[in-house]
């Protein structure tokens, strides 16, 4: 077997339930997955150990933010990296506009390439650190995954959330602990209600922890 073929067979096959989750956006999602498989490792966006679990750990996991994003929201995804969860959200939800905020040039080029290839007109790639945008722009929703612990993440993201809007952070098992450590920062930055939800985008799949912080 050729080396390339070998690499391709290692990627898990999405189930019918996963296809159903993405609904009308299925073919665009498959296209994004194919780009990640073909170029993700080469361009330093995703580790080789992550490719076999591309759907369950990354694409399906990213979809967990969607129920927390209101119709037609203006969204910023801080620290998008390879496009998680922001690019997935933009593909699933043509009604929302997604600003992918990423400081690393190589990743910015990748995000631009994906948006162009998939002809996504609801994506804007912003080459910046989140803090550089404070006092300049505000969004209905800010999403983030694997960017920083809650106290630092709150400092970077809450100034970007409009009053009445929300931060939607995909977190791990230590979410409650991180929230406890961040409680003074959250209060100081105008956080209101905070909820921790366990979301399972597909019945057979893994669950993920979503922290939703409302801005007063
Ligand atoms: C571990 S990666 C996670 C990428 C993606 N969210 C994911 O879940 O796979 C963290 C990302 O946050 C970006 N980042 C780090 N500091 C940032 C900041 N201050 N503002 C915006 N993005 C930042 C990094 O460049 C990197 O792409």
Short mmCIF file of C-alpha atoms and ligand atoms in Angstrom, two decimals:
data_model
loop_
_atom_site.label_atom_id
_atom_site.label_comp_id
_atom_site.label_asym_id
_atom_site.label_seq_id
_atom_site.Cartn_x
_atom_site.Cartn_y
_atom_site.Cartn_z
CA UNK A 1 0.00 0.00 0.00
CA UNK A 2 1.22 3.51 -0.84
CA UNK A 3 2.02 5.74 2.14
CA UNK A 4 -0.73 8.28 1.27
CA UNK A 5 -3.37 5.59 1.06
CA UNK A 6 -2.26 4.28 4.42
CA UNK A 7 -2.69 7.72 5.99
CA UNK A 8 -6.17 8.11 4.50
CA UNK A 9 -7.43 4.77 5.80
CA UNK A 10 -6.45 5.80 9.33
CA UNK A 11 -9.09 8.54 9.45
CA UNK A 12 -12.26 7.41 11.17
CA UNK A 13 -15.34 7.16 9.00
CA UNK A 14 -18.19 9.46 10.01
CA UNK A 15 -21.36 7.58 10.94
CA UNK A 16 -24.83 8.20 9.48
CA UNK A 17 -25.66 10.04 12.72
CA UNK A 18 -22.73 12.41 12.17
CA UNK A 19 -23.93 13.07 8.61
CA UNK A 20 -27.37 13.81 10.00
CA UNK A 21 -25.91 16.24 12.56
CA UNK A 22 -24.40 18.34 9.78
CA UNK A 23 -27.52 18.07 7.61
CA UNK A 24 -27.44 20.42 4.62
CA UNK A 25 -23.85 21.40 5.36
CA UNK A 26 -22.65 17.80 5.06
CA UNK A 27 -20.79 18.10 1.77
CA UNK A 28 -19.00 21.31 2.86
CA UNK A 29 -18.06 19.63 6.14
CA UNK A 30 -16.67 16.62 4.28
CA UNK A 31 -14.70 19.00 2.06
CA UNK A 32 -13.22 20.73 5.15
CA UNK A 33 -12.35 17.31 6.64
CA UNK A 34 -10.69 16.29 3.38
CA UNK A 35 -8.57 19.47 3.38
CA UNK A 36 -7.50 18.75 6.95
CA UNK A 37 -6.58 15.17 6.08
CA UNK A 38 -4.62 16.18 3.00
CA UNK A 39 -2.89 19.32 4.30
CA UNK A 40 -3.49 19.66 8.05
CA UNK A 41 -0.47 17.73 9.24
CA UNK A 42 1.81 19.07 6.51
CA UNK A 43 0.89 22.65 7.34
CA UNK A 44 1.35 22.05 11.08
CA UNK A 45 -2.32 22.50 11.98
CA UNK A 46 -3.22 19.13 13.37
CA UNK A 47 -1.07 16.41 14.88
CA UNK A 48 -0.87 12.96 13.24
CA UNK A 49 -2.44 11.40 16.33
CA UNK A 50 -5.49 13.65 15.95
CA UNK A 51 -6.34 12.63 12.38
CA UNK A 52 -7.80 9.23 13.31
CA UNK A 53 -10.27 11.04 15.59
CA UNK A 54 -10.85 14.06 13.38
CA UNK A 55 -14.64 13.70 13.38
CA UNK A 56 -15.34 12.78 16.99
CA UNK A 57 -12.70 14.92 18.71
CA UNK A 58 -12.72 17.95 16.46
CA UNK A 59 -15.56 18.35 13.95
CA UNK A 60 -18.40 16.87 16.03
CA UNK A 61 -16.96 18.39 19.22
CA UNK A 62 -16.92 21.84 17.59
CA UNK A 63 -20.58 21.43 16.62
CA UNK A 64 -21.46 21.54 20.34
CA UNK A 65 -21.32 25.36 20.30
CA UNK A 66 -24.08 25.73 17.71
CA UNK A 67 -27.13 25.39 20.03
CA UNK A 68 -25.79 28.30 22.10
CA UNK A 69 -25.53 30.67 19.14
CA UNK A 70 -28.73 32.62 18.41
CA UNK A 71 -30.03 33.05 14.87
CA UNK A 72 -28.13 35.54 12.73
CA UNK A 73 -25.61 36.29 15.48
CA UNK A 74 -22.33 38.11 14.88
CA UNK A 75 -19.76 35.67 16.25
CA UNK A 76 -16.03 35.88 16.96
CA UNK A 77 -14.05 32.67 17.41
CA UNK A 78 -10.92 33.51 19.37
CA UNK A 79 -7.82 31.40 18.63
CA UNK A 80 -9.38 29.37 15.80
CA UNK A 81 -6.20 27.47 14.91
CA UNK A 82 -7.17 24.93 12.26
CA UNK A 83 -10.78 26.21 12.44
CA UNK A 84 -12.21 24.75 15.66
CA UNK A 85 -14.90 25.57 16.51
CA UNK A 86 -15.34 28.70 14.36
CA UNK A 87 -15.01 27.26 10.85
CA UNK A 88 -17.29 24.35 11.75
CA UNK A 89 -19.89 26.79 13.07
CA UNK A 90 -19.66 28.93 9.92
CA UNK A 91 -20.17 25.86 7.72
CA UNK A 92 -23.15 24.61 9.78
CA UNK A 93 -24.81 27.96 10.22
CA UNK A 94 -24.99 30.15 7.10
CA UNK A 95 -27.26 32.50 9.11
CA UNK A 96 -24.39 33.65 11.36
CA UNK A 97 -21.27 35.62 10.48
CA UNK A 98 -18.06 34.29 12.02
CA UNK A 99 -14.89 36.30 12.57
CA UNK A 100 -11.99 33.91 13.04
CA UNK A 101 -9.46 35.71 15.25
CA UNK A 102 -6.01 34.16 15.05
CA UNK A 103 -2.57 35.71 15.67
CA UNK A 104 -0.42 33.08 13.98
CA UNK A 105 0.20 33.93 10.33
CA UNK A 106 0.46 30.33 9.09
CA UNK A 107 -2.96 29.56 10.58
CA UNK A 108 -4.45 32.77 9.18
CA UNK A 109 -3.34 31.74 5.67
CA UNK A 110 -4.92 28.31 6.20
CA UNK A 111 -8.22 29.77 7.44
CA UNK A 112 -8.34 32.11 4.44
CA UNK A 113 -7.62 29.19 2.09
CA UNK A 114 -10.45 27.12 3.60
CA UNK A 115 -12.97 29.98 3.47
CA UNK A 116 -12.09 30.63 -0.18
CA UNK A 117 -12.11 26.94 -1.22
CA UNK A 118 -15.48 26.34 0.48
CA UNK A 119 -16.85 29.67 -0.81
CA UNK A 120 -17.98 30.68 2.67
CA UNK A 121 -19.21 34.24 2.48
CA UNK A 122 -20.06 34.36 6.21
CA UNK A 123 -16.41 34.10 7.33
CA UNK A 124 -13.95 36.88 8.01
CA UNK A 125 -10.43 35.97 9.05
CA UNK A 126 -8.81 38.49 11.40
CA UNK A 127 -5.04 38.38 11.90
CA UNK A 128 -4.79 39.61 15.50
CA UNK A 129 -4.61 38.69 19.14
CA UNK A 130 -7.99 39.05 20.85
CA UNK A 131 -6.68 41.82 23.16
CA UNK A 132 -5.76 44.01 20.19
CA UNK A 133 -9.45 44.24 19.30
CA UNK A 134 -10.65 45.44 22.72
CA UNK A 135 -12.59 48.73 22.52
CA UNK A 136 -12.75 48.38 18.73
CA UNK A 137 -15.35 45.67 18.04
CA UNK A 138 -18.03 43.73 19.90
CA UNK A 139 -19.92 40.57 19.06
CA UNK A 140 -23.15 38.85 20.09
CA UNK A 141 -21.21 35.66 20.82
CA UNK A 142 -17.52 34.85 21.33
CA UNK A 143 -16.53 31.18 21.05
CA UNK A 144 -13.24 29.54 22.05
CA UNK A 145 -11.76 26.08 22.42
CA UNK A 146 -8.38 25.13 23.94
CA UNK A 147 -7.10 28.71 23.98
CA UNK A 148 -6.44 29.45 27.67
CA UNK A 149 -7.68 28.71 31.19
CA UNK A 150 -10.88 30.49 32.13
CA UNK A 151 -9.35 33.49 33.94
CA UNK A 152 -7.07 34.40 31.04
CA UNK A 153 -9.74 33.51 28.49
CA UNK A 154 -12.23 35.82 30.24
CA UNK A 155 -9.72 38.70 30.13
CA UNK A 156 -9.16 38.17 26.42
CA UNK A 157 -12.74 37.53 25.35
CA UNK A 158 -15.30 39.25 27.62
CA UNK A 159 -14.33 42.77 26.44
CA UNK A 160 -15.31 41.54 22.95
CA UNK A 161 -18.84 40.51 24.03
CA UNK A 162 -21.61 43.10 23.79
CA UNK A 163 -23.84 43.63 26.86
CA UNK A 164 -26.47 40.86 26.79
CA UNK A 165 -24.22 38.69 24.59
CA UNK A 166 -22.31 35.60 25.66
CA UNK A 167 -19.01 33.77 25.77
CA UNK A 168 -19.39 30.10 24.72
CA UNK A 169 -16.27 28.14 25.69
CA UNK A 170 -15.65 24.46 24.98
CA UNK A 171 -13.93 23.14 28.07
CA UNK A 172 -12.71 19.90 29.59
CA UNK A 173 -13.52 18.14 32.83
CA UNK A 174 -11.86 20.90 34.88
CA UNK A 175 -14.41 23.53 33.83
CA UNK A 176 -15.86 24.00 37.34
CA UNK A 177 -12.38 24.34 38.86
CA UNK A 178 -11.37 26.89 36.22
CA UNK A 179 -14.55 28.88 36.86
CA UNK A 180 -13.88 28.93 40.59
CA UNK A 181 -10.36 30.27 39.96
CA UNK A 182 -11.76 32.90 37.57
CA UNK A 183 -14.74 34.08 39.62
CA UNK A 184 -13.30 37.50 40.62
CA UNK A 185 -12.07 38.22 37.11
CA UNK A 186 -15.46 37.24 35.70
CA UNK A 187 -17.30 39.52 38.08
CA UNK A 188 -14.93 42.43 37.40
CA UNK A 189 -15.41 42.02 33.65
CA UNK A 190 -19.21 42.17 33.86
CA UNK A 191 -20.13 38.49 33.72
CA UNK A 192 -23.71 37.71 34.71
CA UNK A 193 -25.15 34.18 34.60
CA UNK A 194 -22.67 31.36 34.18
CA UNK A 195 -23.79 27.87 33.19
CA UNK A 196 -21.89 24.64 32.62
CA UNK A 197 -23.60 22.23 30.23
CA UNK A 198 -22.64 18.74 29.19
CA UNK A 199 -23.45 18.40 25.50
CA UNK A 200 -23.44 15.26 23.38
CA UNK A 201 -23.84 16.32 19.74
CA UNK A 202 -24.40 12.71 18.60
CA UNK A 203 -26.01 9.96 20.70
CA UNK A 204 -23.16 7.50 20.13
CA UNK A 205 -20.40 10.10 20.55
CA UNK A 206 -18.40 11.70 23.33
CA UNK A 207 -19.83 14.47 25.42
CA UNK A 208 -18.18 17.83 25.88
CA UNK A 209 -18.45 20.58 28.47
CA UNK A 210 -19.73 23.93 27.28
CA UNK A 211 -19.37 26.95 29.56
CA UNK A 212 -21.75 29.81 28.77
CA UNK A 213 -21.04 33.18 30.37
CA UNK A 214 -23.57 35.95 29.84
CA UNK A 215 -22.34 39.55 29.80
CA UNK A 216 -24.36 42.06 31.85
C1 LIG B 1 -4.17 25.12 21.24
S1 LIG B 1 -4.65 26.13 19.89
C2 LIG B 1 -6.37 25.74 19.73
C3 LIG B 1 -6.87 25.99 18.35
C4 LIG B 1 -8.36 25.63 18.14
N1 LIG B 1 -9.23 26.53 18.86
C5 LIG B 1 -8.64 24.20 18.51
O1 LIG B 1 -9.45 23.96 19.40
O2 LIG B 1 -8.04 23.29 17.90
C6 LIG B 1 -4.70 27.78 20.57
C7 LIG B 1 -4.86 28.86 19.52
O3 LIG B 1 -5.06 30.11 20.16
C8 LIG B 1 -4.29 31.09 19.48
N2 LIG B 1 -4.05 32.20 20.43
C9 LIG B 1 -3.14 32.25 21.42
N3 LIG B 1 -3.21 33.43 22.08
C10 LIG B 1 -4.21 34.14 21.49
C11 LIG B 1 -4.76 35.44 21.71
N4 LIG B 1 -4.30 36.23 22.67
N5 LIG B 1 -5.78 35.85 20.90
C12 LIG B 1 -6.25 35.04 19.93
N6 LIG B 1 -5.77 33.79 19.69
C13 LIG B 1 -4.76 33.35 20.45
C14 LIG B 1 -3.04 30.34 19.03
O4 LIG B 1 -2.36 30.98 17.97
C15 LIG B 1 -3.64 29.00 18.63
O5 LIG B 1 -4.02 28.97 17.27
#
